[in-house]
mmCIF file of C-alpha atoms in Angstrom:
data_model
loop_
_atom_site.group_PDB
_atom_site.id
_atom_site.type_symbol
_atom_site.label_atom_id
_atom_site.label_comp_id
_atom_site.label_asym_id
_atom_site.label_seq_id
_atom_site.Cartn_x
_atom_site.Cartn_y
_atom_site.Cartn_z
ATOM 1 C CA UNK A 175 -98.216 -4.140 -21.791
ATOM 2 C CA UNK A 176 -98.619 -5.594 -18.777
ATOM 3 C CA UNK A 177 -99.684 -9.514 -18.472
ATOM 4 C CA UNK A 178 -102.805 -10.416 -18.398
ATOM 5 C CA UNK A 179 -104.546 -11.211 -15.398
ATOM 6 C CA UNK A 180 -106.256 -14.721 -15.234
ATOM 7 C CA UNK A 181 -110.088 -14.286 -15.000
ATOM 8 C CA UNK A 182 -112.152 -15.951 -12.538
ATOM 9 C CA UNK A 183 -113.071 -18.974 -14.591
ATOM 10 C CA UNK A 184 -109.488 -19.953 -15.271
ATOM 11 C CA UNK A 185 -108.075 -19.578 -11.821
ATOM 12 C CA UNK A 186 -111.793 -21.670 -10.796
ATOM 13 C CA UNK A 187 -110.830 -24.460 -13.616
ATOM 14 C CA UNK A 188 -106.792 -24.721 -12.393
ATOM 15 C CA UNK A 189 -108.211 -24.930 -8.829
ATOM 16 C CA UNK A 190 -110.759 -27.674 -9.724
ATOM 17 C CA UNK A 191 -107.802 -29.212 -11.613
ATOM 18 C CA UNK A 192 -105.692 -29.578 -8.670
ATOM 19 C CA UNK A 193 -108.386 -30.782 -6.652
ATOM 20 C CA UNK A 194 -108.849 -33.718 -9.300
ATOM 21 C CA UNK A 195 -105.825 -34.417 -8.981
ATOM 22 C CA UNK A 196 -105.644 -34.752 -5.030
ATOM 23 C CA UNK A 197 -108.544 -37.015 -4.651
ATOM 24 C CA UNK A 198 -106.844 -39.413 -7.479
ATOM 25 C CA UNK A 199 -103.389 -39.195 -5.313
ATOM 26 C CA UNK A 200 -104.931 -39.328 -2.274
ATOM 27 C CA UNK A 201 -107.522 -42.159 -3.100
ATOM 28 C CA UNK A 202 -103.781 -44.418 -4.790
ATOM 29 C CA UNK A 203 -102.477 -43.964 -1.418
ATOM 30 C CA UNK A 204 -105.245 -45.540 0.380
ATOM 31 C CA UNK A 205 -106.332 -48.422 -2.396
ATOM 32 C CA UNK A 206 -102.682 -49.065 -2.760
ATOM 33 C CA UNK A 207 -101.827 -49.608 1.216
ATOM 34 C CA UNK A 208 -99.741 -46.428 0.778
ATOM 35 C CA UNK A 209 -101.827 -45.106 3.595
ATOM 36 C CA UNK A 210 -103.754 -47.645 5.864
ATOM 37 C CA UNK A 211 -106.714 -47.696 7.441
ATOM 38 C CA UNK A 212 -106.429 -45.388 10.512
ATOM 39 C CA UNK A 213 -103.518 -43.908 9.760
ATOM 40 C CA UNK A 214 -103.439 -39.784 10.308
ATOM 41 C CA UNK A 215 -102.920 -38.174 6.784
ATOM 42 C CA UNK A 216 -100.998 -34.548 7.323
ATOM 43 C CA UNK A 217 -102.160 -32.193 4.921
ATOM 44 C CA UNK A 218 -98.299 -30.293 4.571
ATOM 45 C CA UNK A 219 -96.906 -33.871 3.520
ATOM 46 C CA UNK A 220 -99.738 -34.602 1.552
ATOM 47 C CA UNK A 221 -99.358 -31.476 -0.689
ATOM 48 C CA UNK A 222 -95.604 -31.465 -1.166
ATOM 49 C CA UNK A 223 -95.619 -35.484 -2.198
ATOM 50 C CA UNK A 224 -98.649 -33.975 -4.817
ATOM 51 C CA UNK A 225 -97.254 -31.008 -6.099
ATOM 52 C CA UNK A 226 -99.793 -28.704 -5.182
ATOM 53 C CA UNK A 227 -100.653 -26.452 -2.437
ATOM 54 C CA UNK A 228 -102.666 -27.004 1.101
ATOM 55 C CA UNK A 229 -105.919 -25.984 -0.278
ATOM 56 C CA UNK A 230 -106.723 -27.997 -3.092
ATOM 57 C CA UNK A 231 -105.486 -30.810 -0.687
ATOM 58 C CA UNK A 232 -108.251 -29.630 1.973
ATOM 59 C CA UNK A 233 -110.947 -29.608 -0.017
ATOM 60 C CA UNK A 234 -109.817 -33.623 -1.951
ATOM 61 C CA UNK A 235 -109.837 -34.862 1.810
ATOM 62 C CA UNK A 236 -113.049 -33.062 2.486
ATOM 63 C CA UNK A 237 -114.411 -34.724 -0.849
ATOM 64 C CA UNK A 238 -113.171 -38.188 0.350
ATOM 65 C CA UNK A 239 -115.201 -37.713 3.696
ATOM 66 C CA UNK A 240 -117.394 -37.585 1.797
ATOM 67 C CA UNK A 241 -117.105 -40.770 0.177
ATOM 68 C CA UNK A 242 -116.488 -42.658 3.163
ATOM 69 C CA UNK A 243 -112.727 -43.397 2.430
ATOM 70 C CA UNK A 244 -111.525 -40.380 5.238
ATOM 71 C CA UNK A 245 -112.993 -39.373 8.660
ATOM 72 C CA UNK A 246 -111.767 -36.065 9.969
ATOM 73 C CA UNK A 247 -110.938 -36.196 13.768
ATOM 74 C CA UNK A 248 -111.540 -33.508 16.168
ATOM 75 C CA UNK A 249 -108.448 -31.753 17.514
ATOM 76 C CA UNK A 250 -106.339 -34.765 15.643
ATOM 77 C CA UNK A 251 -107.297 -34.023 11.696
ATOM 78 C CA UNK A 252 -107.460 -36.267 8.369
ATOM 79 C CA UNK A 253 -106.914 -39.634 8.653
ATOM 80 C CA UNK A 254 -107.854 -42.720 6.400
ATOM 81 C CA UNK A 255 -111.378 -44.146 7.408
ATOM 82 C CA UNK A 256 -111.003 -47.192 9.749
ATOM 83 C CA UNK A 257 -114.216 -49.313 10.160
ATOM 84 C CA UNK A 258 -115.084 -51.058 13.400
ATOM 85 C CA UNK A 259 -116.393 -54.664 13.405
ATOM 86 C CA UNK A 260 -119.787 -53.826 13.678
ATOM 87 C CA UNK A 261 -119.672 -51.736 10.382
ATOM 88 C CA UNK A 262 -116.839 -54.302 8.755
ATOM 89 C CA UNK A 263 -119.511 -57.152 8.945
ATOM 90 C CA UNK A 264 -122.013 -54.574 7.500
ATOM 91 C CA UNK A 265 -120.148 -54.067 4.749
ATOM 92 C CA UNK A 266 -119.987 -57.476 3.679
ATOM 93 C CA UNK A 267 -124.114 -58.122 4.841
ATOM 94 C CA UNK A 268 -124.781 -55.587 2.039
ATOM 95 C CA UNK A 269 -122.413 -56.529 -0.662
ATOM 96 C CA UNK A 270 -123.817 -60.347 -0.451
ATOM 97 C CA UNK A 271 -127.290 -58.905 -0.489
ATOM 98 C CA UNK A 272 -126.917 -56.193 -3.339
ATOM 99 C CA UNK A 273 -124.552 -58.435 -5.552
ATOM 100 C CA UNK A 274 -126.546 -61.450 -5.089
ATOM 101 C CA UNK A 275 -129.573 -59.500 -6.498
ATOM 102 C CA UNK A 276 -127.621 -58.066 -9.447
ATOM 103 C CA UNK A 277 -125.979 -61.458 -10.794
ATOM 104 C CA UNK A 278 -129.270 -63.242 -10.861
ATOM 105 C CA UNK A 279 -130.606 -60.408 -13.309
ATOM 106 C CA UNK A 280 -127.628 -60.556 -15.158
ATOM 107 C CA UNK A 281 -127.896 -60.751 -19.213
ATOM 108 C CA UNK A 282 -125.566 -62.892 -20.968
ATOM 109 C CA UNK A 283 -122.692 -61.020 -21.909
ATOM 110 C CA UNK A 284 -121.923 -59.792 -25.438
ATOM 111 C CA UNK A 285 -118.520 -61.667 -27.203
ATOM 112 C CA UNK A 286 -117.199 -57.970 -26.785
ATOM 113 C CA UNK A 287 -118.144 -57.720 -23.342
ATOM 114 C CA UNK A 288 -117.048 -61.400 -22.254
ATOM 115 C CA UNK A 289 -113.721 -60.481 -23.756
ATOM 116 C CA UNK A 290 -112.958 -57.504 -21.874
ATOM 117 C CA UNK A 291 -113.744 -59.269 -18.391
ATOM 118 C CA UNK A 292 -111.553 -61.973 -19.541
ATOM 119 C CA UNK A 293 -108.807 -59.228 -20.425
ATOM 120 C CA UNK A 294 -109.149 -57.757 -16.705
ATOM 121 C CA UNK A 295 -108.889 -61.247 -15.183
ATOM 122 C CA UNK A 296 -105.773 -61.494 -17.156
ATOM 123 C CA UNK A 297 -104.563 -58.566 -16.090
ATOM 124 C CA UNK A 298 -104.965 -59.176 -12.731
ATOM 125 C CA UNK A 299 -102.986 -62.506 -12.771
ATOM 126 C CA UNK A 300 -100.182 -60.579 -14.522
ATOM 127 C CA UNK A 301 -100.124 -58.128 -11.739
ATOM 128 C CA UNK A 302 -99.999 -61.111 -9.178
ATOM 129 C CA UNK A 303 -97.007 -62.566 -11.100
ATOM 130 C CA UNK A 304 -95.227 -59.129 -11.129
ATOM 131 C CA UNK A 305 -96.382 -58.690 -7.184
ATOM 132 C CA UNK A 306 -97.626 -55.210 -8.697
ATOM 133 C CA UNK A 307 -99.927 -55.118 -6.024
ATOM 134 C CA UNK A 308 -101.615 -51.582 -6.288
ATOM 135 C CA UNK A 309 -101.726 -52.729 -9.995
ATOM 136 C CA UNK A 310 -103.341 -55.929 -8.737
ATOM 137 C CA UNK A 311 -105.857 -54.040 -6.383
ATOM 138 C CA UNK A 312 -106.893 -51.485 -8.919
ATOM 139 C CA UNK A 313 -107.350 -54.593 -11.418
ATOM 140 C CA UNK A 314 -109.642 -56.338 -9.507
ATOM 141 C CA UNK A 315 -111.559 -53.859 -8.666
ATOM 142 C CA UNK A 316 -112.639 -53.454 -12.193
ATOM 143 C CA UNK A 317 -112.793 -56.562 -12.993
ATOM 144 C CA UNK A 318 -116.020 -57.166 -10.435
ATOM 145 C CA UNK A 319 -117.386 -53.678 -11.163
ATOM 146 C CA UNK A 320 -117.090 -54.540 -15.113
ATOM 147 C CA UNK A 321 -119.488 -57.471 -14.170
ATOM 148 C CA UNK A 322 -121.806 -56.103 -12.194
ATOM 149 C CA UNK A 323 -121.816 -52.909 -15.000
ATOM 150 C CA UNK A 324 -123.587 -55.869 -17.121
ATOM 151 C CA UNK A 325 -126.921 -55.776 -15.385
ATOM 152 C CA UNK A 326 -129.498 -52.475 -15.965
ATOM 153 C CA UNK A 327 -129.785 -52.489 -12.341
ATOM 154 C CA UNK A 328 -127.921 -48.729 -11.852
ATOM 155 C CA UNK A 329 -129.003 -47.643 -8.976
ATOM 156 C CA UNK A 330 -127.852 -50.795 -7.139
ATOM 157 C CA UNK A 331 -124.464 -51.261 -9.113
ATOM 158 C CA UNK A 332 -124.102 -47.358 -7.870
ATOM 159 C CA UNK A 333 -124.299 -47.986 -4.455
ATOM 160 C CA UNK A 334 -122.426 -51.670 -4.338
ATOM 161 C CA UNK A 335 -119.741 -49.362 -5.772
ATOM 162 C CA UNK A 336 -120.076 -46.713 -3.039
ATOM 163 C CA UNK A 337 -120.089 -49.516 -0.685
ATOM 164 C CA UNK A 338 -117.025 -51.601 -2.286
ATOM 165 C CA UNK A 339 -115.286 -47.722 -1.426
ATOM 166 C CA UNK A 340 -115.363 -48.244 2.123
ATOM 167 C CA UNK A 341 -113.850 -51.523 1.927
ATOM 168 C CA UNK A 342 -111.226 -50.479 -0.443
ATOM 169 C CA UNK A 343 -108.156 -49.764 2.392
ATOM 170 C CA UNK A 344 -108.535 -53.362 3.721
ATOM 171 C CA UNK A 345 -108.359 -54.888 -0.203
ATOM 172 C CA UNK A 346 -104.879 -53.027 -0.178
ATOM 173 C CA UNK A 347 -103.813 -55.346 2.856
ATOM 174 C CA UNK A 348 -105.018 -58.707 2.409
ATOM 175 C CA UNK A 349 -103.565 -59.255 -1.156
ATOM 176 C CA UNK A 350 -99.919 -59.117 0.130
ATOM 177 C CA UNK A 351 -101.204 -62.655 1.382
ATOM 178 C CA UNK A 352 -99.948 -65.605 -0.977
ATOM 179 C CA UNK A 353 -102.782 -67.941 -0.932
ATOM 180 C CA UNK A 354 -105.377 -65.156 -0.732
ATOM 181 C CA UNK A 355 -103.897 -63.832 -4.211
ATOM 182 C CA UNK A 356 -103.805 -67.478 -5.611
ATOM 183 C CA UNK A 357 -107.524 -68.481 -4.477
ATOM 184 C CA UNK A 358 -108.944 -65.112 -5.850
ATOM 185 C CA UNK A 359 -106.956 -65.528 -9.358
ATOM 186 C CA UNK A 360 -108.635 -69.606 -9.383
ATOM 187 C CA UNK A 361 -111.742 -67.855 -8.618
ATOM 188 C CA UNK A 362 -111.746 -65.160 -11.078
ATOM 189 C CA UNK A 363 -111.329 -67.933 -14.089
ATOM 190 C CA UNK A 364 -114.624 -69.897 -13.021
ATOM 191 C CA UNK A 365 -116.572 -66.955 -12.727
ATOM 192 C CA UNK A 366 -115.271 -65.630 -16.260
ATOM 193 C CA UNK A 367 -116.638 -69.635 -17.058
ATOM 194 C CA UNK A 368 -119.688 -69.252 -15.562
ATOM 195 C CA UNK A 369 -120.620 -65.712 -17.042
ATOM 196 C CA UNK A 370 -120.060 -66.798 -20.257
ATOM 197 C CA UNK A 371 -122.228 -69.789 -20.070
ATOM 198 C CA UNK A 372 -124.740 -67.598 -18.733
ATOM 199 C CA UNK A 373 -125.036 -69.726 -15.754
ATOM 200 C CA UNK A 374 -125.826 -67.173 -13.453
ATOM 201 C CA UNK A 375 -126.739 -69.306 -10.499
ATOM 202 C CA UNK A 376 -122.892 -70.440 -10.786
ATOM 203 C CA UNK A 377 -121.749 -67.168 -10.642
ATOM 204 C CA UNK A 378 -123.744 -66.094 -7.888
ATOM 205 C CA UNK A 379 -121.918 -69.580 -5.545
ATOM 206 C CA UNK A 380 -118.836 -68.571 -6.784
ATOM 207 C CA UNK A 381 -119.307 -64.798 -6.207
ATOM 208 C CA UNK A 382 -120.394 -65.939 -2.485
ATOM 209 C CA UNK A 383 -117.213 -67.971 -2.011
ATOM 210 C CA UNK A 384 -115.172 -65.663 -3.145
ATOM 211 C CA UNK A 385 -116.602 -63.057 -1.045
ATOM 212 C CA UNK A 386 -116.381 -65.033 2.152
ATOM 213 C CA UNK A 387 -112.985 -65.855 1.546
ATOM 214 C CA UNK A 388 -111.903 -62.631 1.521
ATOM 215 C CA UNK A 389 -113.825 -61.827 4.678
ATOM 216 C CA UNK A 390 -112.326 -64.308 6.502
ATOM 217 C CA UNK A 391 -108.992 -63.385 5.787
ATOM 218 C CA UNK A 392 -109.915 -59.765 6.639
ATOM 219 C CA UNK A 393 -111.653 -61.351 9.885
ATOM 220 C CA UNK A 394 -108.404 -62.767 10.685
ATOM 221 C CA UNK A 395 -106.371 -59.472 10.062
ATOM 222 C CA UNK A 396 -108.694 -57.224 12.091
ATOM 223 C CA UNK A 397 -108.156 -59.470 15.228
ATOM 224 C CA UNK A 398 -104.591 -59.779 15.351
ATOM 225 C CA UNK A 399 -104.689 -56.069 14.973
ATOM 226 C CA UNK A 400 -102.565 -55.741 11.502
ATOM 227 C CA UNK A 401 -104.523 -52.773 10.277
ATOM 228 C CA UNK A 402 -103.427 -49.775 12.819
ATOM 229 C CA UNK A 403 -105.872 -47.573 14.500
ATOM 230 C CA UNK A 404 -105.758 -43.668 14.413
ATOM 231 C CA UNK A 405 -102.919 -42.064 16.163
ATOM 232 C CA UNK A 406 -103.117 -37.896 17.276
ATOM 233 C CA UNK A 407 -99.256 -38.593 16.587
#
């Protein structure tokens, strides 16, 4: 006999499958500082360092456009989303307001919960010590979100988390600092403090410290020019 054909639903679930997997590889690349901000992404490149073909690539970087994390060029193509000043200092304008609001509504935590957040900060300053810094990026990212996922405010934690997306690229680059990585890990053990002790008002000064620390270190990377700018190259 002769072998069966795939039907239209499997070959739709493989191809679904290898766009998953894309957008993961694709999003590493960029939280990791594989691929900066600005940088062109090449789709031919992009598929044989994946393992899968053009297409499923294609439609991952038009699914990332769509988060904000790639811009598609005219006549140049892909290439990792690059903010300019104006919408760098938005960024930040709308995390202080939107994460400000949450933490003030926050609920005590749960033992349980308290002792996960404390794991992640953990984690994090194991990552530091190993300079495992993609491990150390993706780390801290969930140990904020995990806070913020404490409050019944969804909508909001949905969209600081769409927000902290377009910011993610820039993450990547300022924790190969030294002191940045060393002030954030100080930081992360108050707040961890100050959550448990439900003092939310502490959380909320040390949330705004830490945030403006990282800003200015970003501030200070954007204009000596570290972080390239798209190249038709």
């Amino acid at each position: 006999m002769p072998p069966r054909k795939p039907s239209a639903t499997e070959i739709g679930a493989t191809t679904s499958q290898a766009v998953a997997r894309a957008v993961d590889g694709i999003k590493q690349m960029i939280t990791s500082g594989d691929l900066l901000p600005g940088q062109q992404i090449r789709q031919e490149h992009m598929a044989a360092a994946l393992g899968v073909s053009r297409l499923p690539v294609r439609e991952a970087l038009r699914q990332l456009v769509a988060d904000g994390l790639v811009v598609h060029v005219h006549h140049v193509g892909f290439a990792v989303a690059r903010l300019s000043r104006s919408e760098f200092d938005q960024v930040y304008l709308m995390r202080r307001l939107l994460e400000t609001e949450v933490i003030h509504g926050l609920p005590r935590p749960t033992t349980g919960q308290l002792a996960e957040i404390e794991a992640l900060a953990e984690e994090v300053e194991q990552a530091a010590a190993d300079l495992d810094l993609p491990r150390m990026r993706m780390l801290n990212s969930r140990f904020h979100l995990a806070i913020f996922d404490l409050s019944d405010l969804n909508l909001v934690v949905g969209e600081i988390k769409r927000i902290w997306t377009w910011a993610l690229p820039y993450h990547a680059v300022y924790l190969y600092d030294d002191a940045g990585r060393t002030r954030i890990l100080a930081e992360h053990k108050e707040m961890v403090t100050a959550l448990g002790a439900g003092d939310v008002k502490r959380l909320a000064e040390l949330m705004d410290a830490h945030r403006a620390g990282s800003e200015a270190q970003l501030n200070l990377m954007l204009e000596a020019g570290v972080v390239p700018r798209p190249s038709a190259g």
